[in-house]
PDB file of C-alpha atoms in Angstrom:
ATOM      1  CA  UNK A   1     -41.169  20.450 -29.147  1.00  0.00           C
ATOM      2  CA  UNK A   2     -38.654  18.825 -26.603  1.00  0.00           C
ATOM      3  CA  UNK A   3     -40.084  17.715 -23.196  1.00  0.00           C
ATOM      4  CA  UNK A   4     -38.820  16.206 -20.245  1.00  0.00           C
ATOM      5  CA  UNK A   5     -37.147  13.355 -19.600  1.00  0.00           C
ATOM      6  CA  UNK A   6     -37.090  11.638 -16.374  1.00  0.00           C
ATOM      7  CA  UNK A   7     -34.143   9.297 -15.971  1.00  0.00           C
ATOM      8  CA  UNK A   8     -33.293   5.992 -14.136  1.00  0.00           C
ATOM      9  CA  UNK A   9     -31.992   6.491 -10.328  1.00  0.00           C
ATOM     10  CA  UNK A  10     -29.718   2.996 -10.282  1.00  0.00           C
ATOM     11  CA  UNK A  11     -30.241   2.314  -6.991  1.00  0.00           C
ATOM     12  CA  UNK A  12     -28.108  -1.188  -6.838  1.00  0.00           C
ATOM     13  CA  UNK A  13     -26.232  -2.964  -9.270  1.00  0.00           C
ATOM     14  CA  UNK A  14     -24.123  -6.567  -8.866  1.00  0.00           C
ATOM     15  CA  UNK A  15     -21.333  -6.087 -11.260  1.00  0.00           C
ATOM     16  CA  UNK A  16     -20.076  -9.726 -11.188  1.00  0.00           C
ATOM     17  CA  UNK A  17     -23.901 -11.050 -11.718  1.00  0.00           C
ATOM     18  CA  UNK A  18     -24.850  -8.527 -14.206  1.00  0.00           C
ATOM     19  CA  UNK A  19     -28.110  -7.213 -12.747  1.00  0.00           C
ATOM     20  CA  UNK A  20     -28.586  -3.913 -11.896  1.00  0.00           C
ATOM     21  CA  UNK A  21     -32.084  -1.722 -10.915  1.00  0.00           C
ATOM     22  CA  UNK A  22     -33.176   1.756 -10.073  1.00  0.00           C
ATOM     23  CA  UNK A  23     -36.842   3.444  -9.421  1.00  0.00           C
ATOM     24  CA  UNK A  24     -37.844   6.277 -11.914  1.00  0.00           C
ATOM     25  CA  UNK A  25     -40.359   9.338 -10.740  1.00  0.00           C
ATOM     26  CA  UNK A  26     -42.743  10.793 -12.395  1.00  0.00           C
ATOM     27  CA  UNK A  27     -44.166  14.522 -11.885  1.00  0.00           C
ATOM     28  CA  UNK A  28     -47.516  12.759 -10.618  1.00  0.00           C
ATOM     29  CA  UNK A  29     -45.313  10.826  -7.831  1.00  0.00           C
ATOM     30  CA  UNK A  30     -45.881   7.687  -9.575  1.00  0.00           C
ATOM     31  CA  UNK A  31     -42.510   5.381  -9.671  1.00  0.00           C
ATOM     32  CA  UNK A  32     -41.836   2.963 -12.422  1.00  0.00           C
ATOM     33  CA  UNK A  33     -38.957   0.361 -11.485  1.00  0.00           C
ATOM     34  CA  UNK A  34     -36.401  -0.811 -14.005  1.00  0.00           C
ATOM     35  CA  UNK A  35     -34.328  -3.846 -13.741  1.00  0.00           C
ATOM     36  CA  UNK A  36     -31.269  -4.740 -15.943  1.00  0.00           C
ATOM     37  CA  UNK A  37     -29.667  -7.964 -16.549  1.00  0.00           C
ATOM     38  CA  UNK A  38     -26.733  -9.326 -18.610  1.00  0.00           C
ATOM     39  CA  UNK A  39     -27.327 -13.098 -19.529  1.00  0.00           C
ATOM     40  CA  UNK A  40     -24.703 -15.732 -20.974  1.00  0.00           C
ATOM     41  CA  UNK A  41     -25.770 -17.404 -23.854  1.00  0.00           C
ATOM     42  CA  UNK A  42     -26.826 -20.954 -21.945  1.00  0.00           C
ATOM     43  CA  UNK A  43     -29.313 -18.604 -19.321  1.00  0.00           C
ATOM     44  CA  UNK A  44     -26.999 -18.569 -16.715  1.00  0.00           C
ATOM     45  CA  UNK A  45     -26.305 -14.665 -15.108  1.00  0.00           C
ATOM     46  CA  UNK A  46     -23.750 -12.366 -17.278  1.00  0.00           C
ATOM     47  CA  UNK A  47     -21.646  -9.615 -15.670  1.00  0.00           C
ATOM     48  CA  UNK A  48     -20.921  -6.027 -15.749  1.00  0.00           C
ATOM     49  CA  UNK A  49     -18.011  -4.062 -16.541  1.00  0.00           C
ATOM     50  CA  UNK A  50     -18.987  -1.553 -14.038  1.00  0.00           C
ATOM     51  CA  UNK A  51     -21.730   0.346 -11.877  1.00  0.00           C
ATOM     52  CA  UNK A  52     -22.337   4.097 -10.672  1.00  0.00           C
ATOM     53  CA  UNK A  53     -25.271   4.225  -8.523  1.00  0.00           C
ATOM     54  CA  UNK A  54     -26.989   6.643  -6.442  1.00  0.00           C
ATOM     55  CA  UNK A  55     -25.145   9.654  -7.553  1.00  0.00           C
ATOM     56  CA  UNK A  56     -21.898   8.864  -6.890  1.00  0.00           C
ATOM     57  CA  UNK A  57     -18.690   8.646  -9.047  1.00  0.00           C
ATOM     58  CA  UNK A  58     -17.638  10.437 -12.226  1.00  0.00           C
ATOM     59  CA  UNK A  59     -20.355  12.294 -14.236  1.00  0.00           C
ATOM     60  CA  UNK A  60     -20.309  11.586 -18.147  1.00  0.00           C
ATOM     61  CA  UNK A  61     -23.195  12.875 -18.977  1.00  0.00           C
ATOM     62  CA  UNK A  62     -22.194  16.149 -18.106  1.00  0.00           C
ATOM     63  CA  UNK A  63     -19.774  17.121 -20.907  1.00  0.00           C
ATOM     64  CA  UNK A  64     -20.464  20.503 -22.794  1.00  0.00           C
ATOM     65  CA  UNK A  65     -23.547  20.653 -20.665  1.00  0.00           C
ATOM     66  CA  UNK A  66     -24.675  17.649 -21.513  1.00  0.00           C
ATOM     67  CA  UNK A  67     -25.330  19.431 -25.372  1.00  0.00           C
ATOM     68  CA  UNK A  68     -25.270  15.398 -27.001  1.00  0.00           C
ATOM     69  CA  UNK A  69     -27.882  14.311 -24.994  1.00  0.00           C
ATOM     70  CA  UNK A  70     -30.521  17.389 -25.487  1.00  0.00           C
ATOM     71  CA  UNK A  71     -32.475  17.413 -28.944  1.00  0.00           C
ATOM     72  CA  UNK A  72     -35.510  18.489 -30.467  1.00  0.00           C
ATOM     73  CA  UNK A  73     -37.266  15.358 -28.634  1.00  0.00           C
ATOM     74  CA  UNK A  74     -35.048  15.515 -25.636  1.00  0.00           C
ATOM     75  CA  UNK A  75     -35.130  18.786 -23.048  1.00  0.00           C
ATOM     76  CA  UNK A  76     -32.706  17.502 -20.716  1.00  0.00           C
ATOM     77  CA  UNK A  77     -29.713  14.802 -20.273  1.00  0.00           C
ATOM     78  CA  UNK A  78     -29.011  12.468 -17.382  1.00  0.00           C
ATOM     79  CA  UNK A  79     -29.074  14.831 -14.158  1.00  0.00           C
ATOM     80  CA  UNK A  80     -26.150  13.205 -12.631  1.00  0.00           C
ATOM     81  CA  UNK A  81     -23.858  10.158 -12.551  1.00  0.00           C
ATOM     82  CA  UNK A  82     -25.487   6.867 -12.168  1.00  0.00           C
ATOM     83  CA  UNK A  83     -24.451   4.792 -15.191  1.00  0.00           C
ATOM     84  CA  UNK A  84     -24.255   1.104 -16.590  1.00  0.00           C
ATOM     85  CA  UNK A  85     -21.140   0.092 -18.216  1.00  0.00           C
ATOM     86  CA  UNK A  86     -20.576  -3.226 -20.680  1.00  0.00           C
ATOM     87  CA  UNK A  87     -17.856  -4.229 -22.541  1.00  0.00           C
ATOM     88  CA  UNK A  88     -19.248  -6.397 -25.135  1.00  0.00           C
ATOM     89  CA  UNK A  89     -18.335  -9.343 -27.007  1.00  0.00           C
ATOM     90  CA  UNK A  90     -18.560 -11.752 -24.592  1.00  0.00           C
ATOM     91  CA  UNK A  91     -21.961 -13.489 -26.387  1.00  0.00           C
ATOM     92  CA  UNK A  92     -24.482 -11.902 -23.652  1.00  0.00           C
ATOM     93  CA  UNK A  93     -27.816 -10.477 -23.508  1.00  0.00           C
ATOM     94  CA  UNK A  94     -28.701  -7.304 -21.980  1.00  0.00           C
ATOM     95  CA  UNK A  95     -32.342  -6.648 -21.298  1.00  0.00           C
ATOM     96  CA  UNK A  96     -34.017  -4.070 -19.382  1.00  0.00           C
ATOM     97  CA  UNK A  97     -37.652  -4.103 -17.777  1.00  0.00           C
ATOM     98  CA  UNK A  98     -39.831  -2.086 -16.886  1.00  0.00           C
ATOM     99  CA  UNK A  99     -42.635  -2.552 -14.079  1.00  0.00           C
ATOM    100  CA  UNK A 100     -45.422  -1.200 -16.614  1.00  0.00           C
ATOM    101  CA  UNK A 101     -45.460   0.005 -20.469  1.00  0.00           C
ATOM    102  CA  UNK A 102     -43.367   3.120 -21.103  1.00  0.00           C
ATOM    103  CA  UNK A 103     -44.011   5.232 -24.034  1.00  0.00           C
ATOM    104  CA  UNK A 104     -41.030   6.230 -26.089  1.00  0.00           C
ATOM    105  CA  UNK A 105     -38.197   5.876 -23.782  1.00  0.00           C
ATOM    106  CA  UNK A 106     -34.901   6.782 -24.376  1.00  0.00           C
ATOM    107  CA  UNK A 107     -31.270   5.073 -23.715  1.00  0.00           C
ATOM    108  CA  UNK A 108     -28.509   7.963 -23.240  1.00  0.00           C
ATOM    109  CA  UNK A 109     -25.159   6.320 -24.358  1.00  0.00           C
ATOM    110  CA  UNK A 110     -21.392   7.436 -23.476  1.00  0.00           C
ATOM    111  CA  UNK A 111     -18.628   6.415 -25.691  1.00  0.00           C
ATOM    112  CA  UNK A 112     -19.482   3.716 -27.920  1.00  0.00           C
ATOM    113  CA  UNK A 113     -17.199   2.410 -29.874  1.00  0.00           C
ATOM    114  CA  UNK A 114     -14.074   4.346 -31.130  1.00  0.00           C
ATOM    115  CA  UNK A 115     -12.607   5.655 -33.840  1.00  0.00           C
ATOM    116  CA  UNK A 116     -10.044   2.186 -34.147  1.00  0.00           C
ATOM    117  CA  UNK A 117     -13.328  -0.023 -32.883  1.00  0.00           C
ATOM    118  CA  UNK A 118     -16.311   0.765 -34.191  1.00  0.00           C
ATOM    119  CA  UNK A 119     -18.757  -1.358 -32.008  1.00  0.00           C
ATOM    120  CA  UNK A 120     -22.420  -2.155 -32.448  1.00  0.00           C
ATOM    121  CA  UNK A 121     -25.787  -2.528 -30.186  1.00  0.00           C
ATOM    122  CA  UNK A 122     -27.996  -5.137 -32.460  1.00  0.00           C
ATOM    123  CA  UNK A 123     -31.574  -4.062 -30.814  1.00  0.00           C
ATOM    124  CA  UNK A 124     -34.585  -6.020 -30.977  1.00  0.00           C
ATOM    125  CA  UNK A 125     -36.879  -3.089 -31.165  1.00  0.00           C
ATOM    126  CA  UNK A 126     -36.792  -0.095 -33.491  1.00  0.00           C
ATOM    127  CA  UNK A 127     -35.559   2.941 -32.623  1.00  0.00           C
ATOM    128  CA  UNK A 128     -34.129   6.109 -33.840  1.00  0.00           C
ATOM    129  CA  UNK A 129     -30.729   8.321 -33.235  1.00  0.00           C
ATOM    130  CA  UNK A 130     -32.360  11.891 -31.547  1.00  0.00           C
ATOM    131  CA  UNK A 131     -28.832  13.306 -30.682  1.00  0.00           C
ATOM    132  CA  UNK A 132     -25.261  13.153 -30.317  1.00  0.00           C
ATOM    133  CA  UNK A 133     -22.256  15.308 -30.884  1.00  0.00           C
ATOM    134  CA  UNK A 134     -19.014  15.249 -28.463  1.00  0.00           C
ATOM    135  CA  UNK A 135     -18.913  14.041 -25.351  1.00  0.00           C
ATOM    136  CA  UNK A 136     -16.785  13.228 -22.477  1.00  0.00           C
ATOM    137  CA  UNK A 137     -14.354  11.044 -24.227  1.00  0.00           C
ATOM    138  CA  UNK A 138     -14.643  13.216 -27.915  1.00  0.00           C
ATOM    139  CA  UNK A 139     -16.673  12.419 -30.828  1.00  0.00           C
ATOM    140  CA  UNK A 140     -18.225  14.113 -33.416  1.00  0.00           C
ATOM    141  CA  UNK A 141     -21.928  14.387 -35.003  1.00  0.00           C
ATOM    142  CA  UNK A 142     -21.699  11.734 -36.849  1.00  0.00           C
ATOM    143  CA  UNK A 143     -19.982   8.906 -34.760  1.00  0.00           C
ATOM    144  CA  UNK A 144     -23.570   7.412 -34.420  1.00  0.00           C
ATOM    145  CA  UNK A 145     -25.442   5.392 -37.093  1.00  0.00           C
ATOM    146  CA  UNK A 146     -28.572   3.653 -37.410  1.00  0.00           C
ATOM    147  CA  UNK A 147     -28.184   0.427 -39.525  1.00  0.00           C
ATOM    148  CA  UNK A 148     -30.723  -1.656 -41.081  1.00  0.00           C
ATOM    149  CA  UNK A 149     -32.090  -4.193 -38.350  1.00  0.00           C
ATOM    150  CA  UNK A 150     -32.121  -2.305 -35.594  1.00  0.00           C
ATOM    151  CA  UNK A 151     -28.713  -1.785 -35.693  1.00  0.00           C
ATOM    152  CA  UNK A 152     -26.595   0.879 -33.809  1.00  0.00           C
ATOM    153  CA  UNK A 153     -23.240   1.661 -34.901  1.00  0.00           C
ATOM    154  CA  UNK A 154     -20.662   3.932 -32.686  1.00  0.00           C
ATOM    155  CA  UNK A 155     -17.638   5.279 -33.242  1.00  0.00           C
ATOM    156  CA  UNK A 156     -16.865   7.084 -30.219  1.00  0.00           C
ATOM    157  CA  UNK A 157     -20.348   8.072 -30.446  1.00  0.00           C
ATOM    158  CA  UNK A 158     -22.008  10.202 -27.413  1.00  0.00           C
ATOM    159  CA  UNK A 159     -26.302  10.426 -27.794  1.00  0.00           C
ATOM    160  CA  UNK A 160     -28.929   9.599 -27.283  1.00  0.00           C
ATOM    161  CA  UNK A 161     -31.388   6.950 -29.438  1.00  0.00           C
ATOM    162  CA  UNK A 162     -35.487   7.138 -28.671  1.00  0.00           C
ATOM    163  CA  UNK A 163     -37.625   3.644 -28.871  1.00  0.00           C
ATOM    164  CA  UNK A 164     -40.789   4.648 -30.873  1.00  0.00           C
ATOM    165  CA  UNK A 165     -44.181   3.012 -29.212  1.00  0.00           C
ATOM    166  CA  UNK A 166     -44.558   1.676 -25.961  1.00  0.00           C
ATOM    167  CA  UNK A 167     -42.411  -0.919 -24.141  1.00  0.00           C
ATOM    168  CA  UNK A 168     -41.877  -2.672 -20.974  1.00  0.00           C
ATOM    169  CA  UNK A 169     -39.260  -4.934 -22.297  1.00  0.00           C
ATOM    170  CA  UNK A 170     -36.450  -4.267 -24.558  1.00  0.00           C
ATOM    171  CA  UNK A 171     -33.480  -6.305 -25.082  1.00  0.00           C
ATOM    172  CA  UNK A 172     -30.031  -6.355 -27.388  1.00  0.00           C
ATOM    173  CA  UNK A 173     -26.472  -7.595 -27.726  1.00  0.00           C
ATOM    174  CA  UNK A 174     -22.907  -6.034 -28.196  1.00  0.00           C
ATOM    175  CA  UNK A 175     -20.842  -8.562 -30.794  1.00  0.00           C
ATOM    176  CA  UNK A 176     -17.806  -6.331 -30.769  1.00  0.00           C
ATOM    177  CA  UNK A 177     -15.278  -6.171 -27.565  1.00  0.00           C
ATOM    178  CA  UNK A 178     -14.332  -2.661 -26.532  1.00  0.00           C
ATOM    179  CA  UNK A 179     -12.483  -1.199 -23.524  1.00  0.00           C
ATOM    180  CA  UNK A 180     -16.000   0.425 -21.928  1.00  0.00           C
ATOM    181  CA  UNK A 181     -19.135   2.109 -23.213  1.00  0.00           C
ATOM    182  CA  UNK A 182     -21.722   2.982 -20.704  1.00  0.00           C
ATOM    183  CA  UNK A 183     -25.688   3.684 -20.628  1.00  0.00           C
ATOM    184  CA  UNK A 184     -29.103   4.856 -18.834  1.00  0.00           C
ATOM    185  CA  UNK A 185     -32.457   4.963 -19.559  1.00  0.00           C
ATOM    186  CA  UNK A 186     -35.412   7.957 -19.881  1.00  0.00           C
ATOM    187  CA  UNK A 187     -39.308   7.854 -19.729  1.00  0.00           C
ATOM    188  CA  UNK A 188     -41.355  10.664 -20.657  1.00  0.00           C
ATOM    189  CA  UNK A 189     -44.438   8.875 -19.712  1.00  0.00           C
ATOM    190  CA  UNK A 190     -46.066   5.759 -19.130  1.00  0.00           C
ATOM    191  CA  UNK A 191     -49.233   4.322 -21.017  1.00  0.00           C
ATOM    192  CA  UNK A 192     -51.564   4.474 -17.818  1.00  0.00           C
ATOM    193  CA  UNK A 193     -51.012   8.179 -17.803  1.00  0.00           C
ATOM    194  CA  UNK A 194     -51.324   8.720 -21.163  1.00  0.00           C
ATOM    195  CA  UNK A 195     -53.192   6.064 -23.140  1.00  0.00           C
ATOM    196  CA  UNK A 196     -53.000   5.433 -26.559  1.00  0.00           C
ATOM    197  CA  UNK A 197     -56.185   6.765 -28.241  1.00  0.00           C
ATOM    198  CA  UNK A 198     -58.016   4.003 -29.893  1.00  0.00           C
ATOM    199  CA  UNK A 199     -58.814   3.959 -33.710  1.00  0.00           C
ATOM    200  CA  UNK A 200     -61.695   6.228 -34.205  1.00  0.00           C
ATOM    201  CA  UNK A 201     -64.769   4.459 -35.662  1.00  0.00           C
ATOM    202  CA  UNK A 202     -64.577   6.087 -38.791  1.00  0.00           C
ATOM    203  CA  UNK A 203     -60.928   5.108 -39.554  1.00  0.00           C
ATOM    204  CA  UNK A 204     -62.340   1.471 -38.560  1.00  0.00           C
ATOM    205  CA  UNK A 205     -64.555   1.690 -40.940  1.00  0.00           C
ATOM    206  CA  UNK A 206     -62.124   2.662 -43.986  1.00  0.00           C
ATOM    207  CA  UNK A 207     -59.663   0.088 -43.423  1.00  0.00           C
ATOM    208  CA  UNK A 208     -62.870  -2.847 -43.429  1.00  0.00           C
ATOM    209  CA  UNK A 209     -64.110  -0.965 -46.713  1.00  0.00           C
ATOM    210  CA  UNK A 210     -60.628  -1.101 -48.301  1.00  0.00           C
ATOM    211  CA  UNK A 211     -59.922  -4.329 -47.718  1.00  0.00           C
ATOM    212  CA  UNK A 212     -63.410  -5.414 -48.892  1.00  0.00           C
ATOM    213  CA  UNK A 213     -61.793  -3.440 -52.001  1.00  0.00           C
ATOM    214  CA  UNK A 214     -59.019  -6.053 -52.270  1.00  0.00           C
ATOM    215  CA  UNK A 215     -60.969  -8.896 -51.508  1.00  0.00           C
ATOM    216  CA  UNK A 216     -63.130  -7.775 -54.829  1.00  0.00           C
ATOM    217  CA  UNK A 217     -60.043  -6.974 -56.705  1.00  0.00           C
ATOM    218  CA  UNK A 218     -58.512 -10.608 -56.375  1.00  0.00           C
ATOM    219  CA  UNK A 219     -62.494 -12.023 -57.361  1.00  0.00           C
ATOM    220  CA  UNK A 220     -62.244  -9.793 -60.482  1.00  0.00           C
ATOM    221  CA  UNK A 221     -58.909 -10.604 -61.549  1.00  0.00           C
ATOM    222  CA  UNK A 222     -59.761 -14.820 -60.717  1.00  0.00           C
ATOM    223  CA  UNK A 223     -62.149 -14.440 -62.470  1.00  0.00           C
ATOM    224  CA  UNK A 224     -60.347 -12.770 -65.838  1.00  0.00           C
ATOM    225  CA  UNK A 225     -57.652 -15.787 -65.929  1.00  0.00           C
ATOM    226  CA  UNK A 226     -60.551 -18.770 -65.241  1.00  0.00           C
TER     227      UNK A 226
END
């Protein structure tokens, strides 16, 4: 079933030295700060194309009710907005962190790529496409692909892609130059309030037995070619 998402408030961003950061809230008042930063390929800062913070400026999330950003996974898109924007090929990284692990959050995307310039986010984290469908600046279903390699592919594509685990770090680069394509970021919830169940004994105890299994395997089949 789809559940809440509760997105990044970009409280302050420095277009020309690529950072941005924001505060998320949770339900149990807890706050979970996210910084983002753009950096050239010899360390030194990167840059934006542009910022919407705090609210203010054009909303592109909101297009047919925000319908490519809501999916079985996903009950609600951006609530207003605040907004990264990059334009790519200019050999940066872009990495986001966040001030403790996040499970499964999401990155809510407007416009990347278009239909004459495909472009492409090369992730170093797996993820999958949850939604998308047309946006503010068109689109279809389909104008988002997952590649091999963590690999996202746009064509105009509106949506919204889900990181399966739990993070505090994620990071990726945009090869291909295009006029604009923005982003934000969702948490459902974070590891402290919702830990990870460890392995049950039992389960422990299957995996040791099975590879004992191998290890006697690879003995017996020595032992057939000595």
């Amino acid at each position: 079933m789809a559940v809440p998402y509760h997105y990044v408030d970009w409280t302050a961003a420095n277009v020309a030295g690529g950072t941005a950061s924001g505060t998320i809230t949770l339900p149990d008042s807890s706050v979970v700060t996210v910084s983002f930063e753009a950096i050239n390929a010899d360390g030194s800062p990167g840059n934006l194309n542009f910022a919407q913070t705090s609210g203010a400026g054009t909303n592109y999330w909101a297009a047919f009710g925000g319908a490519p950003y809501i999916s079985a996974e996903v009950d609600n898109a951006p609530p207003d907005s605040d907004i990264v924007s990059l334009v790519g090929g200019v050999n940066q990284t872009y990495r986001v962190t966040l001030s403790e692990p996040i499970k499964d959050p999401i990155m809510a995307i407007v416009s990347l790529g278009s239909g004459g310039t495909p472009t492409t986010y090369d992730f170093d984290s797996p993820f999958t496409i949850v939604s998308q469908g047309q946006g503010h600046w068109g689109g279809t279903s389909t104008s988002l692909t997952q590649l091999p390699d963590d690999i996202l592919r746009g064509a105009e594509g509106h949506g919204t892609i889900q990181f399966i685990g739990t993070f505090s770090t994620f990071t990726w680069v945009v090869p291909t130059p295009e006029n604009w394509h923005g982003f934000t970021f969702g948490i459902r919830t974070t590891e402290a309030i919702e830990p990870t169940p460890a392995p049950e004994p039992a389960a422990l105890a299957l995996f040791g037995l099975g590879l004992a299994g191998i290890g006697l395997l690879r003995r017996r089949r020595a032992s057939a070619r000595g």
